[in-house]
Amino acid sequence: MLYTHERASKHREKFKKLMLVTLALFGLGLIFPLLLIGALMMLLISLKEYNTYKAWQKGFEGESKVIDELYIPGSILLSDIHLPGKKGNIDHVLVSSRGVFVLETKNYSGEYWVSGDTWKTRGYGRRRRGKIAVRSPAVEVKKEATAVSSFLKKKLRREYTVHPIIVLTGDAKIHGIKSSEIPILHLEDVPVYINKFPNVLTQRDIFEISQTLEEYAAHIKDMRTATGE
């Protein structure tokens, strides 16, 4: 969560600086018309930076929504996890008596088509009528689940099955959900899905796993006592 917020803030500040340069060039372009070409180019760069900022900000809002709204009694939700030696962050890891679950949050809007691990959305510009591939949440979350499993095995000397889940917090229309090997769930459906699993972890297991991960997490929500940090 903090990682996503920091990236959003970074791109927002960069956008502001680019816009200042753009406005300055437009102002000078009134005196030196050739500078208007540079001003237009800077405007395009600024708009691209703004779109990047909005994407990171939307991701942050989606991750925050999971923290605020997901409630599964007896579980612990660890968010924004940075495992040592790994690039990027893991959105959420939920530890409960039902097992260990990695939640990859996607605050998508628009329309997407899923075929196995392949995700596509509508193209833009000249390709508006076609579909273009996007970075696959399924591939991401499977890698994250493997990383968590390996980390726990190294630290606790025990094999734990880690279940990957893609959690949707936006209003996107997703086609082909059933073709995905990884569950694709709306946030409100996550508790129902997880509670279908049998109890496999003891309270001691939950404590040891969460304690092993907590120093790498930016936020911890302890639902064993109905309170969060």
PDB file of C-alpha atoms in Angstrom:
ATOM      1  CA  MET A   1       0.000   0.000   0.000  1.00  0.00           C
ATOM      2  CA  LEU A   2       2.746   2.451   0.969  1.00  0.00           C
ATOM      3  CA  TYR A   3       4.752   1.326  -2.065  1.00  0.00           C
ATOM      4  CA  THR A   4       1.831   2.091  -4.378  1.00  0.00           C
ATOM      5  CA  HIS A   5       1.150   5.412  -2.647  1.00  0.00           C
ATOM      6  CA  GLU A   6       4.813   6.408  -2.937  1.00  0.00           C
ATOM      7  CA  ARG A   7       4.867   5.583  -6.647  1.00  0.00           C
ATOM      8  CA  ALA A   8       1.682   7.612  -7.171  1.00  0.00           C
ATOM      9  CA  SER A   9       3.169  10.567  -5.282  1.00  0.00           C
ATOM     10  CA  LYS A  10       6.396  10.341  -7.270  1.00  0.00           C
ATOM     11  CA  HIS A  11       4.584  10.507 -10.611  1.00  0.00           C
ATOM     12  CA  ARG A  12       2.259  13.264  -9.370  1.00  0.00           C
ATOM     13  CA  GLU A  13       5.224  15.457  -8.433  1.00  0.00           C
ATOM     14  CA  LYS A  14       6.923  14.723 -11.753  1.00  0.00           C
ATOM     15  CA  PHE A  15       3.717  15.670 -13.574  1.00  0.00           C
ATOM     16  CA  LYS A  16       3.553  18.988 -11.714  1.00  0.00           C
ATOM     17  CA  LYS A  17       7.154  19.837 -12.668  1.00  0.00           C
ATOM     18  CA  LEU A  18       6.569  18.899 -16.297  1.00  0.00           C
ATOM     19  CA  MET A  19       3.468  21.091 -16.423  1.00  0.00           C
ATOM     20  CA  LEU A  20       5.414  24.059 -15.066  1.00  0.00           C
ATOM     21  CA  VAL A  21       7.956  23.625 -17.866  1.00  0.00           C
ATOM     22  CA  THR A  22       5.140  23.202 -20.378  1.00  0.00           C
ATOM     23  CA  LEU A  23       3.414  26.415 -19.277  1.00  0.00           C
ATOM     24  CA  ALA A  24       6.716  28.277 -19.371  1.00  0.00           C
ATOM     25  CA  LEU A  25       7.354  27.106 -22.929  1.00  0.00           C
ATOM     26  CA  PHE A  26       3.859  28.141 -24.017  1.00  0.00           C
ATOM     27  CA  GLY A  27       4.460  31.548 -22.474  1.00  0.00           C
ATOM     28  CA  LEU A  28       7.782  31.957 -24.265  1.00  0.00           C
ATOM     29  CA  GLY A  29       6.147  30.631 -27.434  1.00  0.00           C
ATOM     30  CA  LEU A  30       4.108  33.812 -27.606  1.00  0.00           C
ATOM     31  CA  ILE A  31       7.396  35.631 -28.168  1.00  0.00           C
ATOM     32  CA  PHE A  32       9.379  32.884 -29.921  1.00  0.00           C
ATOM     33  CA  PRO A  33       6.841  30.826 -31.948  1.00  0.00           C
ATOM     34  CA  LEU A  34       9.277  27.964 -32.576  1.00  0.00           C
ATOM     35  CA  LEU A  35       9.136  27.131 -28.858  1.00  0.00           C
ATOM     36  CA  LEU A  36       5.472  26.193 -29.274  1.00  0.00           C
ATOM     37  CA  ILE A  37       6.568  22.908 -30.851  1.00  0.00           C
ATOM     38  CA  GLY A  38       8.574  22.111 -27.723  1.00  0.00           C
ATOM     39  CA  ALA A  39       5.612  23.167 -25.588  1.00  0.00           C
ATOM     40  CA  LEU A  40       3.314  20.734 -27.396  1.00  0.00           C
ATOM     41  CA  MET A  41       5.815  17.903 -26.976  1.00  0.00           C
ATOM     42  CA  MET A  42       6.136  18.657 -23.264  1.00  0.00           C
ATOM     43  CA  LEU A  43       2.354  18.683 -22.965  1.00  0.00           C
ATOM     44  CA  LEU A  44       2.157  15.173 -24.402  1.00  0.00           C
ATOM     45  CA  ILE A  45       4.868  13.971 -22.002  1.00  0.00           C
ATOM     46  CA  SER A  46       3.042  15.633 -19.107  1.00  0.00           C
ATOM     47  CA  LEU A  47      -0.247  13.946 -19.988  1.00  0.00           C
ATOM     48  CA  LYS A  48       1.489  10.565 -20.163  1.00  0.00           C
ATOM     49  CA  GLU A  49       2.962  11.173 -16.715  1.00  0.00           C
ATOM     50  CA  TYR A  50      -0.467  12.183 -15.413  1.00  0.00           C
ATOM     51  CA  ASN A  51      -1.981   8.925 -16.687  1.00  0.00           C
ATOM     52  CA  THR A  52       0.776   6.971 -14.946  1.00  0.00           C
ATOM     53  CA  TYR A  53       0.077   8.837 -11.711  1.00  0.00           C
ATOM     54  CA  LYS A  54      -3.658   8.104 -11.986  1.00  0.00           C
ATOM     55  CA  ALA A  55      -2.971   4.402 -12.551  1.00  0.00           C
ATOM     56  CA  TRP A  56      -0.812   4.154  -9.407  1.00  0.00           C
ATOM     57  CA  GLN A  57      -3.329   6.220  -7.421  1.00  0.00           C
ATOM     58  CA  LYS A  58      -6.148   3.943  -8.496  1.00  0.00           C
ATOM     59  CA  GLY A  59      -4.098   0.940  -7.417  1.00  0.00           C
ATOM     60  CA  PHE A  60      -3.534   2.538  -4.017  1.00  0.00           C
ATOM     61  CA  GLU A  61      -7.256   3.160  -3.610  1.00  0.00           C
ATOM     62  CA  GLY A  62      -8.005  -0.472  -4.470  1.00  0.00           C
ATOM     63  CA  GLU A  63      -5.501  -1.807  -1.943  1.00  0.00           C
ATOM     64  CA  SER A  64      -6.855   0.545   0.735  1.00  0.00           C
ATOM     65  CA  LYS A  65     -10.379  -0.696   0.029  1.00  0.00           C
ATOM     66  CA  VAL A  66      -9.312  -4.274   0.727  1.00  0.00           C
ATOM     67  CA  ILE A  67      -7.829  -3.221   4.066  1.00  0.00           C
ATOM     68  CA  ASP A  68     -10.913  -1.215   5.014  1.00  0.00           C
ATOM     69  CA  GLU A  69     -13.613  -3.637   3.895  1.00  0.00           C
ATOM     70  CA  LEU A  70     -12.288  -7.200   3.990  1.00  0.00           C
ATOM     71  CA  TYR A  71     -13.289  -8.910   7.211  1.00  0.00           C
ATOM     72  CA  ILE A  72     -12.763 -12.609   7.967  1.00  0.00           C
ATOM     73  CA  PRO A  73     -12.970 -13.350  11.684  1.00  0.00           C
ATOM     74  CA  GLY A  74      -9.954 -15.092  13.173  1.00  0.00           C
ATOM     75  CA  SER A  75      -7.597 -14.071  10.370  1.00  0.00           C
ATOM     76  CA  ILE A  76      -4.710 -11.649   9.931  1.00  0.00           C
ATOM     77  CA  LEU A  77      -4.301  -9.464   6.844  1.00  0.00           C
ATOM     78  CA  LEU A  78      -0.770  -8.269   6.093  1.00  0.00           C
ATOM     79  CA  SER A  79      -0.480  -5.635   3.369  1.00  0.00           C
ATOM     80  CA  ASP A  80       2.239  -4.094   1.194  1.00  0.00           C
ATOM     81  CA  ILE A  81       4.786  -6.834   1.843  1.00  0.00           C
ATOM     82  CA  HIS A  82       8.372  -6.441   0.615  1.00  0.00           C
ATOM     83  CA  LEU A  83      10.157  -9.773   0.912  1.00  0.00           C
ATOM     84  CA  PRO A  84      13.959  -9.535   1.062  1.00  0.00           C
ATOM     85  CA  GLY A  85      15.625  -9.928  -2.313  1.00  0.00           C
ATOM     86  CA  LYS A  86      12.359  -9.518  -4.227  1.00  0.00           C
ATOM     87  CA  LYS A  87      11.423  -6.631  -6.519  1.00  0.00           C
ATOM     88  CA  GLY A  88       8.117  -4.867  -6.035  1.00  0.00           C
ATOM     89  CA  ASN A  89       5.570  -5.604  -3.352  1.00  0.00           C
ATOM     90  CA  ILE A  90       2.864  -8.123  -2.567  1.00  0.00           C
ATOM     91  CA  ASP A  91      -0.491  -6.410  -2.083  1.00  0.00           C
ATOM     92  CA  HIS A  92      -1.873  -8.616   0.684  1.00  0.00           C
ATOM     93  CA  VAL A  93      -1.327 -11.928   2.450  1.00  0.00           C
ATOM     94  CA  LEU A  94      -4.235 -13.299   4.467  1.00  0.00           C
ATOM     95  CA  VAL A  95      -3.436 -15.882   7.140  1.00  0.00           C
ATOM     96  CA  SER A  96      -6.327 -17.815   8.677  1.00  0.00           C
ATOM     97  CA  SER A  97      -7.231 -21.273   9.899  1.00  0.00           C
ATOM     98  CA  ARG A  98      -8.242 -21.966   6.268  1.00  0.00           C
ATOM     99  CA  GLY A  99      -4.699 -21.423   5.035  1.00  0.00           C
ATOM    100  CA  VAL A 100      -2.436 -18.753   3.545  1.00  0.00           C
ATOM    101  CA  PHE A 101      -3.774 -16.633   0.684  1.00  0.00           C
ATOM    102  CA  VAL A 102      -2.032 -14.056  -1.512  1.00  0.00           C
ATOM    103  CA  LEU A 103      -4.431 -11.376  -2.737  1.00  0.00           C
ATOM    104  CA  GLU A 104      -3.499  -9.448  -5.871  1.00  0.00           C
ATOM    105  CA  THR A 105      -5.732  -6.357  -5.949  1.00  0.00           C
ATOM    106  CA  LYS A 106      -6.868  -4.878  -9.251  1.00  0.00           C
ATOM    107  CA  ASN A 107      -8.922  -1.691  -9.257  1.00  0.00           C
ATOM    108  CA  TYR A 108      -9.780  -2.005 -12.930  1.00  0.00           C
ATOM    109  CA  SER A 109     -12.354  -0.110 -14.967  1.00  0.00           C
ATOM    110  CA  GLY A 110     -13.432  -0.759 -18.515  1.00  0.00           C
ATOM    111  CA  GLU A 111     -13.656  -4.141 -20.186  1.00  0.00           C
ATOM    112  CA  TYR A 112     -11.261  -7.100 -20.056  1.00  0.00           C
ATOM    113  CA  TRP A 113     -11.092 -10.537 -21.666  1.00  0.00           C
ATOM    114  CA  VAL A 114      -9.453 -13.449 -19.867  1.00  0.00           C
ATOM    115  CA  SER A 115      -8.178 -16.635 -21.478  1.00  0.00           C
ATOM    116  CA  GLY A 116      -6.190 -18.738 -19.042  1.00  0.00           C
ATOM    117  CA  ASP A 117      -3.350 -16.524 -17.851  1.00  0.00           C
ATOM    118  CA  THR A 118      -3.772 -14.038 -20.717  1.00  0.00           C
ATOM    119  CA  TRP A 119      -5.574 -10.756 -20.074  1.00  0.00           C
ATOM    120  CA  LYS A 120      -6.590  -8.321 -22.809  1.00  0.00           C
ATOM    121  CA  THR A 121      -8.408  -5.013 -22.913  1.00  0.00           C
ATOM    122  CA  ARG A 122      -9.609  -2.660 -25.626  1.00  0.00           C
ATOM    123  CA  GLY A 123      -6.964  -0.970 -27.719  1.00  0.00           C
ATOM    124  CA  TYR A 124      -6.521   2.772 -28.068  1.00  0.00           C
ATOM    125  CA  GLY A 125      -6.083   5.133 -30.986  1.00  0.00           C
ATOM    126  CA  ARG A 126      -5.725   3.223 -34.224  1.00  0.00           C
ATOM    127  CA  ARG A 127      -6.304  -0.051 -32.391  1.00  0.00           C
ATOM    128  CA  ARG A 128      -9.449   1.093 -30.591  1.00  0.00           C
ATOM    129  CA  ARG A 129     -11.546  -1.704 -32.114  1.00  0.00           C
ATOM    130  CA  GLY A 130      -9.025  -4.406 -31.313  1.00  0.00           C
ATOM    131  CA  LYS A 131      -7.790  -5.964 -28.094  1.00  0.00           C
ATOM    132  CA  ILE A 132      -4.332  -5.602 -26.639  1.00  0.00           C
ATOM    133  CA  ALA A 133      -2.615  -7.791 -24.067  1.00  0.00           C
ATOM    134  CA  VAL A 134      -1.949  -6.310 -20.638  1.00  0.00           C
ATOM    135  CA  ARG A 135       0.271  -7.454 -17.816  1.00  0.00           C
ATOM    136  CA  SER A 136      -1.374 -10.587 -16.476  1.00  0.00           C
ATOM    137  CA  PRO A 137      -2.536 -10.446 -12.832  1.00  0.00           C
ATOM    138  CA  ALA A 138      -2.624 -14.247 -12.894  1.00  0.00           C
ATOM    139  CA  VAL A 139       1.076 -14.503 -13.699  1.00  0.00           C
ATOM    140  CA  GLU A 140       1.861 -11.847 -11.070  1.00  0.00           C
ATOM    141  CA  VAL A 141      -0.057 -13.492  -8.243  1.00  0.00           C
ATOM    142  CA  LYS A 142       1.280 -16.966  -8.994  1.00  0.00           C
ATOM    143  CA  LYS A 143       4.832 -15.653  -8.717  1.00  0.00           C
ATOM    144  CA  GLU A 144       3.941 -13.894  -5.475  1.00  0.00           C
ATOM    145  CA  ALA A 145       2.358 -17.025  -3.995  1.00  0.00           C
ATOM    146  CA  THR A 146       5.476 -19.022  -4.886  1.00  0.00           C
ATOM    147  CA  ALA A 147       7.686 -16.357  -3.299  1.00  0.00           C
ATOM    148  CA  VAL A 148       5.671 -16.411  -0.056  1.00  0.00           C
ATOM    149  CA  SER A 149       5.689 -20.213   0.055  1.00  0.00           C
ATOM    150  CA  SER A 150       9.464 -20.353  -0.474  1.00  0.00           C
ATOM    151  CA  PHE A 151      10.055 -17.656   2.126  1.00  0.00           C
ATOM    152  CA  LEU A 152       7.961 -19.431   4.766  1.00  0.00           C
ATOM    153  CA  LYS A 153       9.670 -22.742   4.041  1.00  0.00           C
ATOM    154  CA  LYS A 154      13.075 -21.127   4.473  1.00  0.00           C
ATOM    155  CA  LYS A 155      12.136 -19.366   7.707  1.00  0.00           C
ATOM    156  CA  LEU A 156       9.868 -21.939   9.369  1.00  0.00           C
ATOM    157  CA  ARG A 157      11.267 -25.170   7.873  1.00  0.00           C
ATOM    158  CA  ARG A 158       7.798 -26.264   6.839  1.00  0.00           C
ATOM    159  CA  GLU A 159       5.850 -26.485   3.598  1.00  0.00           C
ATOM    160  CA  TYR A 160       2.748 -24.314   3.408  1.00  0.00           C
ATOM    161  CA  THR A 161       0.320 -24.261   0.520  1.00  0.00           C
ATOM    162  CA  VAL A 162      -0.199 -20.633  -0.512  1.00  0.00           C
ATOM    163  CA  HIS A 163      -3.357 -19.916  -2.508  1.00  0.00           C
ATOM    164  CA  PRO A 164      -3.306 -17.066  -5.077  1.00  0.00           C
ATOM    165  CA  ILE A 165      -6.427 -14.953  -5.610  1.00  0.00           C
ATOM    166  CA  ILE A 166      -7.112 -11.983  -7.904  1.00  0.00           C
ATOM    167  CA  VAL A 167      -9.358  -9.481  -6.102  1.00  0.00           C
ATOM    168  CA  LEU A 168     -11.369  -6.948  -8.122  1.00  0.00           C
ATOM    169  CA  THR A 169     -12.228  -3.664  -6.423  1.00  0.00           C
ATOM    170  CA  GLY A 170     -13.205  -1.621  -9.469  1.00  0.00           C
ATOM    171  CA  ASP A 171     -16.180  -1.659 -11.831  1.00  0.00           C
ATOM    172  CA  ALA A 172     -14.505  -3.450 -14.730  1.00  0.00           C
ATOM    173  CA  LYS A 173     -16.468  -5.957 -16.788  1.00  0.00           C
ATOM    174  CA  ILE A 174     -14.449  -9.177 -16.995  1.00  0.00           C
ATOM    175  CA  HIS A 175     -15.166 -11.788 -19.671  1.00  0.00           C
ATOM    176  CA  GLY A 176     -13.951 -15.378 -19.430  1.00  0.00           C
ATOM    177  CA  ILE A 177     -13.460 -15.509 -15.660  1.00  0.00           C
ATOM    178  CA  LYS A 178     -14.140 -19.258 -15.632  1.00  0.00           C
ATOM    179  CA  SER A 179     -11.214 -19.869 -17.993  1.00  0.00           C
ATOM    180  CA  SER A 180      -8.744 -18.602 -15.396  1.00  0.00           C
ATOM    181  CA  GLU A 181      -6.810 -21.116 -13.315  1.00  0.00           C
ATOM    182  CA  ILE A 182      -6.562 -18.432 -10.613  1.00  0.00           C
ATOM    183  CA  PRO A 183      -9.808 -17.408  -8.861  1.00  0.00           C
ATOM    184  CA  ILE A 184     -10.978 -13.938  -9.933  1.00  0.00           C
ATOM    185  CA  LEU A 185     -13.255 -12.560  -7.230  1.00  0.00           C
ATOM    186  CA  HIS A 186     -14.977  -9.320  -6.376  1.00  0.00           C
ATOM    187  CA  LEU A 187     -13.964  -8.109  -2.931  1.00  0.00           C
ATOM    188  CA  GLU A 188     -17.312  -8.962  -1.349  1.00  0.00           C
ATOM    189  CA  ASP A 189     -16.995 -12.587  -2.522  1.00  0.00           C
ATOM    190  CA  VAL A 190     -13.585 -13.231  -0.963  1.00  0.00           C
ATOM    191  CA  PRO A 191     -14.810 -14.261   2.534  1.00  0.00           C
ATOM    192  CA  VAL A 192     -17.294 -16.761   1.071  1.00  0.00           C
ATOM    193  CA  TYR A 193     -14.597 -18.291  -1.133  1.00  0.00           C
ATOM    194  CA  ILE A 194     -12.017 -18.597   1.656  1.00  0.00           C
ATOM    195  CA  ASN A 195     -14.498 -19.992   4.168  1.00  0.00           C
ATOM    196  CA  LYS A 196     -15.162 -22.936   1.836  1.00  0.00           C
ATOM    197  CA  PHE A 197     -11.663 -24.228   2.597  1.00  0.00           C
ATOM    198  CA  PRO A 198     -11.256 -26.707   5.473  1.00  0.00           C
ATOM    199  CA  ASN A 199      -9.392 -25.677   8.619  1.00  0.00           C
ATOM    200  CA  VAL A 200      -5.746 -26.604   8.149  1.00  0.00           C
ATOM    201  CA  LEU A 201      -3.843 -24.203  10.416  1.00  0.00           C
ATOM    202  CA  THR A 202      -3.809 -23.962  14.196  1.00  0.00           C
ATOM    203  CA  GLN A 203      -3.725 -20.703  16.120  1.00  0.00           C
ATOM    204  CA  ARG A 204      -0.017 -21.322  16.678  1.00  0.00           C
ATOM    205  CA  ASP A 205       0.489 -21.703  12.907  1.00  0.00           C
ATOM    206  CA  ILE A 206      -1.343 -18.423  12.273  1.00  0.00           C
ATOM    207  CA  PHE A 207       0.798 -16.673  14.860  1.00  0.00           C
ATOM    208  CA  GLU A 208       4.103 -18.052  13.521  1.00  0.00           C
ATOM    209  CA  ILE A 209       3.312 -17.303   9.876  1.00  0.00           C
ATOM    210  CA  SER A 210       2.062 -13.780  10.520  1.00  0.00           C
ATOM    211  CA  GLN A 211       4.969 -13.061  12.853  1.00  0.00           C
ATOM    212  CA  THR A 212       7.412 -14.233  10.171  1.00  0.00           C
ATOM    213  CA  LEU A 213       5.876 -11.877   7.601  1.00  0.00           C
ATOM    214  CA  GLU A 214       4.957  -8.878   9.740  1.00  0.00           C
ATOM    215  CA  GLU A 215       8.352  -7.181   9.749  1.00  0.00           C
ATOM    216  CA  TYR A 216       8.146  -6.959   5.958  1.00  0.00           C
ATOM    217  CA  ALA A 217       4.562  -5.602   5.913  1.00  0.00           C
ATOM    218  CA  ALA A 218       3.584  -1.930   5.954  1.00  0.00           C
ATOM    219  CA  HIS A 219       0.165  -2.615   7.485  1.00  0.00           C
ATOM    220  CA  ILE A 220      -1.327  -5.362   9.658  1.00  0.00           C
ATOM    221  CA  LYS A 221      -5.028  -5.920  10.283  1.00  0.00           C
ATOM    222  CA  ASP A 222      -5.593  -8.431  13.072  1.00  0.00           C
ATOM    223  CA  MET A 223      -9.127  -9.771  12.828  1.00  0.00           C
ATOM    224  CA  ARG A 224      -8.674 -12.263  15.634  1.00  0.00           C
ATOM    225  CA  THR A 225      -9.617  -9.486  18.016  1.00  0.00           C
ATOM    226  CA  ALA A 226     -11.702  -7.412  15.551  1.00  0.00           C
ATOM    227  CA  THR A 227      -9.093  -4.611  15.626  1.00  0.00           C
ATOM    228  CA  GLY A 228      -6.496  -3.453  13.127  1.00  0.00           C
ATOM    229  CA  GLU A 229      -3.284  -1.490  13.392  1.00  0.00           C
TER     230      GLU A 229
END
